[in-house]
């Protein structure tokens, strides 16, 4: 799990995202960061520091106010590509899986239908192949027998595991997690973190916003601390947790690590 | 005064009532169908980011909701279709005069679309934004997201309201006898002309309308219960 600057997957420069009338809420206030292939980049920080906004900007669920996001050689924050053609965002989003705090499974579709919708409609994978892949992935997360279930019939932990494999169905190059365990009952947090850990061990590039400091320390290749829309500190888990530099990071860790 | 004799003479024209009922049903069903298709389109425009399209949809809805149905029906029949003059005069099912029926369907559908589109819009807006975000994050286009994720859930939520609109249309379609559509109400009018009695044919019409609308609303209520039973949402 070594950070390798030679394999930059996403390169964020001077990213700004302002909300509110007149743009007075600076959710992102000049963020520059590189995300390396194979890394698990963990993003921590107090509430309102811009963690979600950063993650959501990466796949343009939020449209940045300014700055650039170069993903696989294309600046997706611009609306046009190098040759001036309008950018097809859907193509880029396919390569970035996203897992949400509240799962966002489609309640009217079964587990397998949830998983095969995008591959069938977007990638034009044939139904049988997509279903086969779905069952293989479900098996990997211990849900082989729940393919025909509907989301309402699953526990929170099971829902989140389905959400993770649903995102994996598109075979993304990076997985973005926004507090994937924050809406779970405590006894279900472990099963979801376990799946994420396995994914990391398999070499998946991941950007994870989380309050699970144990996970950050154990699985993270690198930890980024955000505050007030800026990256305040960026380093290995050891450096961040054992030798924090910035007073605000020290303060934050003091509050979460009791 | 209602009299047995009055009913007797009205029943001599029962054939007119049967045909009228078929016409009312066909008129209402086609209205809801075309109205729904147009309403889908309007509600998508209404929610689009394109300002002119959005205002066009809002203007349409407000115009149709702010004017009387009879004005709309007359306008479509006497003004819009008067100029066209190409409507074939054939009769389908052997008794429904197309050149009256078609403008009626158009007018009712245009009206109904305005109401239905507001119902659909509220249905779409009731779906959690997270559903759209999840779909888009997997690469589905906004159209695909609407088609496969948002609308199926929205329509399930608003099915009762759509059913109510169907009931409303069955009743309001009675206005179309004024442009010569031979529906239930027009049968009343014909019998009145032939027998000089109005009470008895009105009673028959009342029963017929009731027999159309009451089971329809019961059927909707049944589906509503059934669906909330097997509700798969959260
Ligand atoms: N859609 C929005 N409209 C207005 N303000 C927003 C919006 N989304 C985020 N913000 C504001 O931007 C700032 C950063 O929010 P963000 O959700 O990124 O924080 P966060 O670090 O994810 O916090 P949390 O830990 O609570 O999830 C906050 O002040 C928030 O209120
Ligand atoms: Mg957040």
Short mmCIF file of N, CA and C in Angstrom, two decimals, chain A residues 71-181:
data_model
loop_
_atom_site.label_atom_id
_atom_site.label_comp_id
_atom_site.label_asym_id
_atom_site.label_seq_id
_atom_site.Cartn_x
_atom_site.Cartn_y
_atom_site.Cartn_z
N UNK A 71 -8.71 13.76 -14.56
CA UNK A 71 -8.93 12.34 -14.29
C UNK A 71 -8.61 11.58 -15.56
N UNK A 72 -7.64 10.69 -15.48
CA UNK A 72 -7.20 9.92 -16.64
C UNK A 72 -6.94 10.82 -17.84
N UNK A 73 -6.26 11.94 -17.56
CA UNK A 73 -5.81 12.81 -18.64
C UNK A 73 -6.80 13.85 -19.12
N UNK A 74 -8.04 13.84 -18.58
CA UNK A 74 -9.03 14.80 -19.05
C UNK A 74 -9.45 15.70 -17.89
N UNK A 75 -9.49 17.01 -18.14
CA UNK A 75 -9.98 17.91 -17.10
C UNK A 75 -11.50 17.88 -17.09
N UNK A 76 -12.04 17.10 -16.16
CA UNK A 76 -13.49 16.93 -16.16
C UNK A 76 -14.23 18.10 -15.52
N UNK A 77 -13.50 19.03 -14.93
CA UNK A 77 -14.16 20.21 -14.39
C UNK A 77 -14.52 21.20 -15.50
N UNK A 78 -13.87 21.04 -16.65
CA UNK A 78 -14.23 21.85 -17.81
C UNK A 78 -15.38 21.16 -18.53
N UNK A 79 -16.17 21.98 -19.19
CA UNK A 79 -17.31 21.35 -19.87
C UNK A 79 -16.94 20.84 -21.26
N UNK A 80 -15.73 21.20 -21.69
CA UNK A 80 -15.33 20.75 -23.03
C UNK A 80 -14.00 20.00 -22.94
N UNK A 81 -13.80 19.08 -23.87
CA UNK A 81 -12.52 18.37 -23.89
C UNK A 81 -11.50 19.19 -24.69
N UNK A 82 -10.30 18.63 -24.86
CA UNK A 82 -9.20 19.37 -25.49
C UNK A 82 -9.57 19.85 -26.90
N UNK A 83 -10.36 19.04 -27.61
CA UNK A 83 -10.70 19.42 -28.99
C UNK A 83 -11.94 20.30 -29.06
N UNK A 84 -12.45 20.72 -27.88
CA UNK A 84 -13.57 21.65 -27.87
C UNK A 84 -14.94 20.98 -27.91
N UNK A 85 -14.96 19.65 -27.93
CA UNK A 85 -16.26 18.97 -27.92
C UNK A 85 -16.80 18.93 -26.49
N UNK A 86 -18.14 18.99 -26.36
CA UNK A 86 -18.69 18.90 -25.00
C UNK A 86 -18.29 17.57 -24.37
N UNK A 87 -17.93 17.66 -23.09
CA UNK A 87 -17.45 16.48 -22.40
C UNK A 87 -18.61 15.54 -22.08
N UNK A 88 -18.42 14.26 -22.29
CA UNK A 88 -19.45 13.31 -21.89
C UNK A 88 -19.17 12.85 -20.46
N UNK A 89 -19.83 13.54 -19.52
CA UNK A 89 -19.58 13.27 -18.11
C UNK A 89 -19.95 11.85 -17.71
N UNK A 90 -21.01 11.32 -18.33
CA UNK A 90 -21.48 9.99 -17.96
C UNK A 90 -20.38 8.96 -18.16
N UNK A 91 -19.58 9.18 -19.21
CA UNK A 91 -18.48 8.26 -19.49
C UNK A 91 -17.46 8.25 -18.35
N UNK A 92 -17.21 9.43 -17.78
CA UNK A 92 -16.22 9.51 -16.70
C UNK A 92 -16.79 8.99 -15.40
N UNK A 93 -18.07 9.27 -15.20
CA UNK A 93 -18.69 8.82 -13.95
C UNK A 93 -18.71 7.30 -13.85
N UNK A 94 -18.85 6.64 -14.99
CA UNK A 94 -18.82 5.17 -14.98
C UNK A 94 -17.56 4.62 -14.34
N UNK A 95 -16.48 5.38 -14.51
CA UNK A 95 -15.19 4.88 -14.02
C UNK A 95 -14.92 5.25 -12.58
N UNK A 96 -15.88 5.96 -11.97
CA UNK A 96 -15.74 6.34 -10.57
C UNK A 96 -16.95 5.81 -9.81
N UNK A 97 -16.74 4.77 -9.01
CA UNK A 97 -17.85 4.25 -8.23
C UNK A 97 -18.06 5.12 -7.01
N UNK A 98 -19.31 5.22 -6.57
CA UNK A 98 -19.54 6.04 -5.38
C UNK A 98 -20.46 5.31 -4.41
N UNK A 99 -20.08 5.37 -3.14
CA UNK A 99 -20.88 4.75 -2.09
C UNK A 99 -21.30 5.85 -1.12
N UNK A 100 -22.59 5.89 -0.81
CA UNK A 100 -23.15 7.00 -0.04
C UNK A 100 -23.45 6.57 1.40
N UNK A 101 -23.52 7.58 2.25
CA UNK A 101 -23.85 7.33 3.65
C UNK A 101 -25.19 6.60 3.79
N UNK A 102 -26.16 7.02 2.98
CA UNK A 102 -27.50 6.44 3.11
C UNK A 102 -27.80 5.39 2.04
N UNK A 103 -26.77 4.74 1.57
CA UNK A 103 -26.86 3.60 0.63
C UNK A 103 -27.42 3.96 -0.74
N UNK A 104 -28.60 4.64 -0.73
CA UNK A 104 -29.25 5.01 -1.99
C UNK A 104 -29.47 3.83 -2.93
N UNK A 105 -29.86 2.69 -2.37
CA UNK A 105 -30.29 1.59 -3.23
C UNK A 105 -31.63 1.97 -3.84
N UNK A 106 -31.95 1.37 -4.99
CA UNK A 106 -33.23 1.67 -5.63
C UNK A 106 -34.30 0.74 -5.04
N UNK A 107 -35.25 1.31 -4.29
CA UNK A 107 -36.18 0.46 -3.54
C UNK A 107 -37.11 -0.37 -4.42
N UNK A 108 -37.32 0.07 -5.66
CA UNK A 108 -38.28 -0.65 -6.51
C UNK A 108 -37.61 -1.79 -7.28
N UNK A 109 -36.30 -1.95 -7.10
CA UNK A 109 -35.59 -3.00 -7.81
C UNK A 109 -34.99 -4.00 -6.81
N UNK A 110 -34.92 -5.26 -7.24
CA UNK A 110 -34.29 -6.26 -6.39
C UNK A 110 -32.79 -5.99 -6.32
N UNK A 111 -32.11 -6.72 -5.43
CA UNK A 111 -30.67 -6.55 -5.27
C UNK A 111 -29.95 -6.74 -6.62
N UNK A 112 -30.29 -7.84 -7.31
CA UNK A 112 -29.61 -8.09 -8.58
C UNK A 112 -29.98 -7.02 -9.61
N UNK A 113 -31.24 -6.59 -9.63
CA UNK A 113 -31.63 -5.55 -10.57
C UNK A 113 -30.92 -4.23 -10.27
N UNK A 114 -30.76 -3.93 -8.98
CA UNK A 114 -29.99 -2.76 -8.59
C UNK A 114 -28.60 -2.80 -9.19
N UNK A 115 -28.02 -4.00 -9.15
CA UNK A 115 -26.63 -4.14 -9.59
C UNK A 115 -26.48 -4.17 -11.10
N UNK A 116 -27.48 -4.70 -11.79
CA UNK A 116 -27.31 -4.90 -13.24
C UNK A 116 -27.85 -3.73 -14.06
N UNK A 117 -28.59 -2.82 -13.41
CA UNK A 117 -29.20 -1.72 -14.18
C UNK A 117 -28.16 -0.95 -15.00
N UNK A 118 -27.15 -0.44 -14.32
CA UNK A 118 -26.17 0.39 -15.04
C UNK A 118 -25.37 -0.42 -16.07
N UNK A 119 -24.86 -1.61 -15.71
CA UNK A 119 -24.13 -2.37 -16.73
C UNK A 119 -24.98 -2.63 -17.98
N UNK A 120 -26.26 -2.97 -17.78
CA UNK A 120 -27.10 -3.29 -18.93
C UNK A 120 -27.43 -2.03 -19.73
N UNK A 121 -27.81 -0.96 -19.05
CA UNK A 121 -28.26 0.23 -19.77
C UNK A 121 -27.10 1.08 -20.27
N UNK A 122 -26.02 1.13 -19.50
CA UNK A 122 -24.92 2.04 -19.87
C UNK A 122 -23.86 1.31 -20.68
N UNK A 123 -23.43 0.16 -20.15
CA UNK A 123 -22.35 -0.56 -20.84
C UNK A 123 -22.87 -1.52 -21.89
N UNK A 124 -24.19 -1.71 -21.92
CA UNK A 124 -24.83 -2.64 -22.86
C UNK A 124 -24.34 -4.08 -22.67
N UNK A 125 -23.98 -4.40 -21.45
CA UNK A 125 -23.64 -5.79 -21.12
C UNK A 125 -24.91 -6.62 -21.28
N UNK A 126 -24.79 -7.85 -21.76
CA UNK A 126 -26.02 -8.61 -21.85
C UNK A 126 -26.46 -9.08 -20.47
N UNK A 127 -27.77 -9.30 -20.36
CA UNK A 127 -28.39 -9.51 -19.05
C UNK A 127 -27.79 -10.70 -18.31
N UNK A 128 -27.61 -11.80 -19.03
CA UNK A 128 -27.10 -13.02 -18.37
C UNK A 128 -25.71 -12.76 -17.79
N UNK A 129 -24.85 -12.15 -18.60
CA UNK A 129 -23.48 -11.89 -18.13
C UNK A 129 -23.49 -10.97 -16.93
N UNK A 130 -24.34 -9.95 -16.97
CA UNK A 130 -24.41 -8.99 -15.86
C UNK A 130 -24.91 -9.69 -14.60
N UNK A 131 -25.91 -10.55 -14.75
CA UNK A 131 -26.45 -11.25 -13.58
C UNK A 131 -25.42 -12.21 -12.99
N UNK A 132 -24.69 -12.82 -13.87
CA UNK A 132 -23.66 -13.75 -13.39
C UNK A 132 -22.60 -13.00 -12.58
N UNK A 133 -22.21 -11.87 -13.12
CA UNK A 133 -21.22 -11.05 -12.41
C UNK A 133 -21.78 -10.58 -11.07
N UNK A 134 -23.05 -10.19 -11.06
CA UNK A 134 -23.68 -9.73 -9.82
C UNK A 134 -23.64 -10.83 -8.77
N UNK A 135 -23.97 -12.04 -9.18
CA UNK A 135 -23.99 -13.14 -8.21
C UNK A 135 -22.60 -13.45 -7.68
N UNK A 136 -21.60 -13.36 -8.56
CA UNK A 136 -20.22 -13.57 -8.11
C UNK A 136 -19.84 -12.54 -7.05
N UNK A 137 -20.17 -11.28 -7.34
CA UNK A 137 -19.83 -10.22 -6.39
C UNK A 137 -20.60 -10.35 -5.08
N UNK A 138 -21.88 -10.72 -5.19
CA UNK A 138 -22.68 -10.90 -3.97
C UNK A 138 -22.08 -12.00 -3.11
N UNK A 139 -21.62 -13.03 -3.78
CA UNK A 139 -20.99 -14.14 -3.05
C UNK A 139 -19.76 -13.64 -2.29
N UNK A 140 -19.00 -12.77 -2.95
CA UNK A 140 -17.79 -12.27 -2.32
C UNK A 140 -18.05 -11.47 -1.06
N UNK A 141 -19.25 -10.85 -0.97
CA UNK A 141 -19.55 -10.08 0.23
C UNK A 141 -20.55 -10.81 1.14
N UNK A 142 -20.66 -12.11 0.90
CA UNK A 142 -21.48 -12.94 1.80
C UNK A 142 -22.97 -12.76 1.64
N UNK A 143 -23.41 -12.33 0.45
CA UNK A 143 -24.84 -12.11 0.25
C UNK A 143 -25.37 -12.91 -0.93
N UNK A 144 -24.75 -14.06 -1.18
CA UNK A 144 -25.11 -14.86 -2.35
C UNK A 144 -26.60 -15.20 -2.39
N UNK A 145 -27.21 -15.32 -1.21
CA UNK A 145 -28.61 -15.74 -1.18
C UNK A 145 -29.59 -14.57 -1.19
N UNK A 146 -29.10 -13.34 -1.32
CA UNK A 146 -30.00 -12.20 -1.21
C UNK A 146 -30.27 -11.50 -2.54
N UNK A 147 -29.87 -12.14 -3.63
CA UNK A 147 -30.03 -11.50 -4.94
C UNK A 147 -31.45 -11.11 -5.29
N UNK A 148 -32.41 -11.92 -4.85
CA UNK A 148 -33.80 -11.65 -5.21
C UNK A 148 -34.50 -10.76 -4.19
N UNK A 149 -33.80 -10.44 -3.10
CA UNK A 149 -34.42 -9.60 -2.07
C UNK A 149 -34.56 -8.16 -2.55
N UNK A 150 -35.45 -7.45 -1.88
CA UNK A 150 -35.57 -6.02 -2.13
C UNK A 150 -34.84 -5.28 -1.01
N UNK A 151 -34.35 -4.07 -1.28
CA UNK A 151 -33.60 -3.33 -0.27
C UNK A 151 -34.29 -3.28 1.09
N UNK A 152 -35.63 -3.13 1.08
CA UNK A 152 -36.34 -3.00 2.36
C UNK A 152 -36.21 -4.26 3.22
N UNK A 153 -35.81 -5.36 2.58
CA UNK A 153 -35.71 -6.61 3.33
C UNK A 153 -34.31 -6.85 3.88
N UNK A 154 -33.42 -5.85 3.69
CA UNK A 154 -32.03 -6.03 4.13
C UNK A 154 -31.73 -5.16 5.35
N UNK A 155 -30.75 -5.59 6.12
CA UNK A 155 -30.28 -4.75 7.23
C UNK A 155 -29.39 -3.65 6.65
N UNK A 156 -29.10 -2.65 7.47
CA UNK A 156 -28.26 -1.55 7.01
C UNK A 156 -26.91 -2.01 6.48
N UNK A 157 -26.29 -2.93 7.22
CA UNK A 157 -24.99 -3.43 6.80
C UNK A 157 -25.06 -4.16 5.47
N UNK A 158 -26.14 -4.93 5.32
CA UNK A 158 -26.32 -5.64 4.04
C UNK A 158 -26.57 -4.65 2.91
N UNK A 159 -27.36 -3.63 3.18
CA UNK A 159 -27.63 -2.61 2.15
C UNK A 159 -26.33 -1.98 1.68
N UNK A 160 -25.48 -1.64 2.65
CA UNK A 160 -24.25 -0.96 2.26
C UNK A 160 -23.32 -1.90 1.49
N UNK A 161 -23.31 -3.18 1.87
CA UNK A 161 -22.49 -4.12 1.10
C UNK A 161 -23.01 -4.25 -0.33
N UNK A 162 -24.35 -4.25 -0.47
CA UNK A 162 -24.93 -4.28 -1.82
C UNK A 162 -24.54 -3.01 -2.58
N UNK A 163 -24.60 -1.87 -1.90
CA UNK A 163 -24.25 -0.61 -2.56
C UNK A 163 -22.81 -0.64 -3.07
N UNK A 164 -21.94 -1.25 -2.28
CA UNK A 164 -20.53 -1.33 -2.69
C UNK A 164 -20.38 -2.21 -3.93
N UNK A 165 -20.99 -3.39 -3.91
CA UNK A 165 -20.83 -4.26 -5.09
C UNK A 165 -21.60 -3.71 -6.28
N UNK A 166 -22.66 -2.95 -6.02
CA UNK A 166 -23.37 -2.33 -7.14
C UNK A 166 -22.43 -1.37 -7.87
N UNK A 167 -21.68 -0.60 -7.09
CA UNK A 167 -20.72 0.32 -7.71
C UNK A 167 -19.62 -0.45 -8.44
N UNK A 168 -19.23 -1.60 -7.87
CA UNK A 168 -18.15 -2.39 -8.48
C UNK A 168 -18.57 -2.99 -9.82
N UNK A 169 -19.86 -3.15 -10.02
CA UNK A 169 -20.36 -3.74 -11.27
C UNK A 169 -19.87 -2.98 -12.50
N UNK A 170 -19.64 -1.68 -12.34
CA UNK A 170 -19.19 -0.89 -13.49
C UNK A 170 -17.68 -0.98 -13.67
N UNK A 171 -17.03 -1.79 -12.85
CA UNK A 171 -15.57 -1.95 -12.89
C UNK A 171 -14.86 -0.61 -12.91
N UNK A 172 -15.12 0.19 -11.87
CA UNK A 172 -14.56 1.54 -11.84
C UNK A 172 -13.05 1.52 -11.57
N UNK A 173 -12.41 2.61 -11.92
CA UNK A 173 -10.97 2.75 -11.66
C UNK A 173 -10.70 3.31 -10.28
N UNK A 174 -11.74 3.90 -9.69
CA UNK A 174 -11.60 4.44 -8.34
C UNK A 174 -12.95 4.34 -7.65
N UNK A 175 -12.91 4.11 -6.35
CA UNK A 175 -14.15 4.06 -5.57
C UNK A 175 -14.15 5.19 -4.56
N UNK A 176 -15.24 5.95 -4.53
CA UNK A 176 -15.37 7.06 -3.60
C UNK A 176 -16.38 6.68 -2.52
N UNK A 177 -15.99 6.82 -1.26
CA UNK A 177 -16.89 6.47 -0.15
C UNK A 177 -17.15 7.71 0.69
N UNK A 178 -18.42 8.06 0.86
CA UNK A 178 -18.73 9.20 1.73
C UNK A 178 -19.38 8.70 3.02
N UNK A 179 -18.59 8.62 4.07
CA UNK A 179 -19.05 8.12 5.37
C UNK A 179 -19.93 6.87 5.24
N UNK A 180 -19.36 5.81 4.69
CA UNK A 180 -20.17 4.63 4.39
C UNK A 180 -20.71 3.91 5.62
N UNK A 181 -20.16 4.20 6.79
CA UNK A 181 -20.64 3.48 7.98
C UNK A 181 -21.35 4.39 8.97
#
